[in-house]
Amino acid sequence: MTAKREPVSRRERPAKPALTRRGIVDTAVRVMRSEGLEKVTMRRLAQELDTGPASLYVYVANTAELHAAVLDALLGEVELPADRSGTAAWREDLVAVLTSYTRLLFEHPQLARSALVARPSGANYLDLVERLLLLLSRSGAPREQVAWGVDNLLQYATATAAEHGTQERDPTSQDDWDALTRAAHGVDEAEHPTIKAHLPALLSGTQDARLSWGFDLVINGILHTPVPDTTG
C-alpha cells in the first residue's frame, strides 16, 4: 500500500492580490524612482500589476490624477519640524518646511513640472498645507493674505524645483550657464547699460542663498500686500 501523493498545482504563479488604489500608487512610486516619471503610465502599471489598463481606471481616473497621487505619497517625506508655538521662530520653521519640500522635488524634476498643473489632494498634501498655514498665520498677517500667500509660496517652491532639478540632470546645463555668463559680461555697455551696471550681482549667489532669499521675498510680500476686495 502506497501513501497518497499530494497533488501538484499546475499554476505557474500564486493568485494575484486584489487591486487597491494604495497598491497602484505604491507601484507607480517604485517605477518612478527606478525609471522616471515618464514611465509611470497606465499601461506600464497594468503590466507591473498583471492586469489590464482598464482595471486601473476604477481606482485612478487618469494619468494626471496618478501623478498627483504619486506626489502626495512622496510628500510624506517632507520634514515638518516640531510645533514651536509661542515663539518667534515661525519664519525659520516656515522656510525649513518649504526648503524640505523643494529639495524633495529637486530629486524628481519631472514630478515638479507635473505638480505645476496637477495638484495633489491627499493626506500628506493636506498636512503640508495645514503646517504652512499654521506657521504663516503666526506672522499676524490677515487671514486672507495667509490663505492666498501659501499658494504663492508653493508655486515658487515647485517652479524652482522644476527649473533647477531639470538643470542639474542636464549634461549641457553647465555649458549653457557658462555661455550666459560670457554673454552677460561681454555686453556692450552702450547697448545694455543696465545689465552692465548690475554685474556681477546679476549672476552671483549660490542656489541655496537664492532659494532662501526668494522665500523671504515672497513671505515679505504676503505680509505687506492686502488681498483685493472680492465682494464687489
Coordinates of C-alpha atoms in Angstrom, one line a residue:
M1 CA 0.0 0.0 0.0
T2 CA 1.5 3.4 -1.0
A3 CA 0.9 6.8 0.6
K4 CA -1.5 9.1 -1.1
R5 CA 0.5 11.7 -3.1
E6 CA 0.0 15.4 -2.5
P7 CA -1.5 16.9 -5.7
V8 CA 0.8 19.3 -7.5
S9 CA -0.6 22.6 -8.7
R10 CA -0.2 23.3 -12.4
R11 CA -0.4 27.0 -11.8
E12 CA 2.8 28.8 -12.6
R13 CA 2.2 31.6 -10.0
P14 CA 0.1 32.2 -7.0
A15 CA -3.2 34.1 -7.1
K16 CA -2.9 37.8 -7.9
P17 CA -3.5 40.1 -5.0
A18 CA -6.6 42.3 -5.1
L19 CA -6.1 45.7 -6.7
T20 CA -6.2 48.7 -4.5
R21 CA -5.5 52.4 -5.0
R22 CA -2.7 52.3 -2.5
G23 CA -1.1 49.3 -4.3
I24 CA -1.3 51.1 -7.6
V25 CA 0.2 54.3 -6.2
D26 CA 3.0 52.3 -4.4
T27 CA 3.8 50.6 -7.7
A28 CA 3.9 53.9 -9.5
V29 CA 6.3 55.4 -6.9
R30 CA 8.6 52.4 -7.3
V31 CA 8.6 52.7 -11.1
M32 CA 9.2 56.4 -10.9
R33 CA 12.2 56.0 -8.5
S34 CA 13.8 53.5 -10.8
E35 CA 12.9 54.7 -14.3
G36 CA 11.5 58.2 -14.1
L37 CA 8.0 59.7 -14.2
E38 CA 7.7 59.3 -18.0
K39 CA 7.5 55.5 -17.4
V40 CA 4.6 55.9 -15.0
T41 CA 1.7 55.1 -17.4
M42 CA -1.4 53.1 -17.0
R43 CA -0.2 50.6 -19.5
R44 CA 3.1 50.1 -17.6
L45 CA 1.4 49.8 -14.2
A46 CA -1.0 47.3 -15.6
Q47 CA 2.0 45.2 -16.7
E48 CA 3.6 45.5 -13.3
L49 CA 0.3 44.5 -11.5
D50 CA -0.5 41.8 -14.0
T51 CA -3.9 43.3 -15.1
G52 CA -5.4 45.3 -17.8
P53 CA -5.2 49.1 -18.0
A54 CA -9.0 49.4 -17.9
S55 CA -8.9 47.8 -14.4
L56 CA -6.8 50.7 -13.1
Y57 CA -9.3 53.4 -14.1
V58 CA -11.6 52.1 -11.4
Y59 CA -9.2 53.4 -8.9
V60 CA -7.4 56.3 -10.7
A61 CA -9.3 58.5 -13.2
N62 CA -6.3 59.4 -15.4
T63 CA -2.6 59.8 -15.6
A64 CA -2.7 63.4 -14.2
E65 CA -4.5 62.0 -11.1
L66 CA -2.0 59.2 -10.8
H67 CA 0.9 61.7 -10.9
A68 CA -0.8 63.8 -8.2
A69 CA -1.2 60.7 -6.1
V70 CA 2.5 59.9 -6.5
L71 CA 3.4 63.4 -5.4
D72 CA 1.2 63.1 -2.4
A73 CA 2.9 59.8 -1.5
L74 CA 6.3 61.4 -1.7
L75 CA 5.2 64.4 0.4
G76 CA 5.2 62.1 3.4
E77 CA 9.0 62.6 3.3
V78 CA 8.8 66.4 3.8
E79 CA 10.3 67.3 7.1
L80 CA 7.7 69.0 9.4
P81 CA 9.5 70.4 12.4
A82 CA 8.0 70.1 15.9
D83 CA 5.5 72.8 16.5
R84 CA 7.1 75.7 18.5
S85 CA 4.0 77.6 19.3
G86 CA 4.5 80.7 21.4
T87 CA 7.9 81.5 19.9
A88 CA 9.1 83.9 17.2
A89 CA 10.5 81.0 15.2
W90 CA 7.6 80.9 12.7
R91 CA 9.6 82.3 9.8
E92 CA 12.5 80.0 10.4
D93 CA 10.3 76.9 10.6
L94 CA 8.2 78.0 7.6
V95 CA 11.4 78.3 5.4
A96 CA 12.6 75.0 6.7
V97 CA 9.4 73.2 5.6
L98 CA 9.4 74.9 2.2
T99 CA 13.1 74.1 1.7
S100 CA 12.4 70.4 2.5
Y101 CA 9.5 70.4 0.0
T102 CA 11.7 72.0 -2.6
R103 CA 14.6 69.6 -2.1
L104 CA 12.3 66.6 -2.4
L105 CA 11.1 67.9 -5.8
F106 CA 14.7 68.6 -6.8
E107 CA 15.1 64.8 -6.8
H108 CA 12.1 64.4 -9.1
P109 CA 12.0 67.4 -11.5
Q110 CA 9.5 65.7 -13.9
L111 CA 7.1 65.4 -10.9
A112 CA 7.7 69.0 -10.0
R113 CA 6.8 70.1 -13.6
S114 CA 3.7 67.9 -13.3
A115 CA 2.8 69.5 -9.9
L116 CA 2.7 72.9 -11.5
V117 CA -0.6 71.9 -13.2
A118 CA -1.8 68.9 -11.3
R119 CA -2.0 69.5 -7.5
P120 CA -2.5 66.6 -5.1
S121 CA -5.3 66.4 -2.6
G122 CA -4.3 63.5 -0.4
A123 CA -3.5 63.3 3.3
N124 CA 0.2 64.3 3.0
Y125 CA -0.6 67.4 0.9
L126 CA -3.2 68.5 3.4
D127 CA -0.8 68.0 6.3
L128 CA 1.8 70.2 4.4
V129 CA -0.8 72.9 3.7
E130 CA -2.0 72.8 7.3
R131 CA 1.5 73.3 8.6
L132 CA 2.3 76.1 6.2
L133 CA -1.0 77.9 7.1
L134 CA -0.3 77.5 10.8
L135 CA 3.2 78.9 10.6
L136 CA 2.4 81.8 8.3
S137 CA -0.6 82.7 10.4
R138 CA 1.7 83.3 13.4
S139 CA 3.1 86.3 11.5
G140 CA 0.0 88.2 12.4
A141 CA -0.9 88.8 8.8
P142 CA -4.7 88.9 8.0
R143 CA -6.3 85.5 7.3
E144 CA -6.9 86.3 3.6
Q145 CA -3.3 87.1 3.0
V146 CA -2.2 84.0 4.7
A147 CA -4.6 81.8 2.7
W148 CA -3.6 83.3 -0.7
G149 CA 0.0 83.5 0.3
V150 CA 0.5 79.8 0.9
D151 CA -0.4 79.2 -2.7
N152 CA 2.3 81.6 -3.9
L153 CA 4.9 80.0 -1.7
L154 CA 4.2 76.5 -3.0
Q155 CA 4.2 77.8 -6.6
Y156 CA 7.6 79.4 -6.1
A157 CA 9.0 76.3 -4.5
T158 CA 7.6 74.0 -7.2
A159 CA 8.7 76.1 -10.1
T160 CA 12.2 76.5 -8.6
A161 CA 12.5 72.7 -8.2
A162 CA 11.2 72.1 -11.7
E163 CA 13.8 74.5 -13.2
H164 CA 16.9 73.7 -11.1
G165 CA 16.2 70.0 -10.7
T166 CA 16.0 69.7 -14.5
Q167 CA 19.2 71.7 -15.0
E168 CA 21.1 69.5 -12.5
R169 CA 20.3 66.4 -14.6
D170 CA 21.1 68.1 -17.9
P171 CA 24.7 67.4 -19.0
T172 CA 24.6 70.6 -21.1
S173 CA 23.4 72.9 -18.3
Q174 CA 26.8 74.0 -17.2
D175 CA 27.7 74.8 -20.8
D176 CA 24.5 76.9 -21.0
W177 CA 25.4 78.7 -17.8
D178 CA 28.9 79.4 -19.0
A179 CA 27.6 80.8 -22.3
L180 CA 25.2 83.1 -20.4
T181 CA 28.0 84.3 -18.1
R182 CA 30.2 85.1 -21.1
A183 CA 27.4 86.9 -22.9
A184 CA 26.4 89.0 -19.8
H185 CA 30.0 90.0 -19.1
G186 CA 30.6 90.7 -22.7
V187 CA 27.7 93.1 -23.4
D188 CA 28.2 96.4 -24.9
E189 CA 27.7 99.0 -22.2
A190 CA 26.3 101.5 -24.6
E191 CA 23.6 99.0 -25.8
H192 CA 22.9 97.3 -22.5
P193 CA 23.9 99.7 -19.8
T194 CA 21.6 98.3 -17.1
I195 CA 22.9 94.8 -17.5
K196 CA 26.5 96.1 -17.2
A197 CA 25.6 98.1 -14.1
H198 CA 24.1 95.1 -12.3
L199 CA 27.1 92.9 -12.8
P200 CA 28.4 90.8 -11.1
A201 CA 25.4 90.7 -8.7
L202 CA 23.2 89.6 -11.6
L203 CA 24.9 86.2 -11.7
S204 CA 26.1 86.0 -8.1
G205 CA 24.9 83.8 -5.2
T206 CA 24.6 80.1 -4.5
Q207 CA 21.5 78.1 -5.3
D208 CA 20.8 77.8 -1.5
A209 CA 21.2 81.5 -0.9
R210 CA 18.9 82.4 -3.8
L211 CA 16.3 79.9 -2.7
S212 CA 16.2 81.2 0.9
W213 CA 16.1 84.9 -0.3
G214 CA 13.3 84.0 -2.7
F215 CA 11.2 82.6 0.2
D216 CA 11.9 85.7 2.3
L217 CA 10.8 87.8 -0.7
V218 CA 7.5 86.0 -1.1
I219 CA 6.9 86.0 2.6
N220 CA 7.5 89.7 3.0
G221 CA 5.2 90.3 0.0
I222 CA 2.5 88.3 1.7
L223 CA 2.8 90.2 4.9
H224 CA 2.6 93.6 3.3
T225 CA 0.2 93.1 0.4
P226 CA -3.5 93.2 1.1
V227 CA -5.8 90.9 -0.7
P228 CA -8.1 92.9 -3.1
D229 CA -11.7 93.3 -2.3
T230 CA -13.6 90.3 -3.8
T231 CA -17.1 91.3 -2.5
G232 CA -17.8 93.9 -5.2

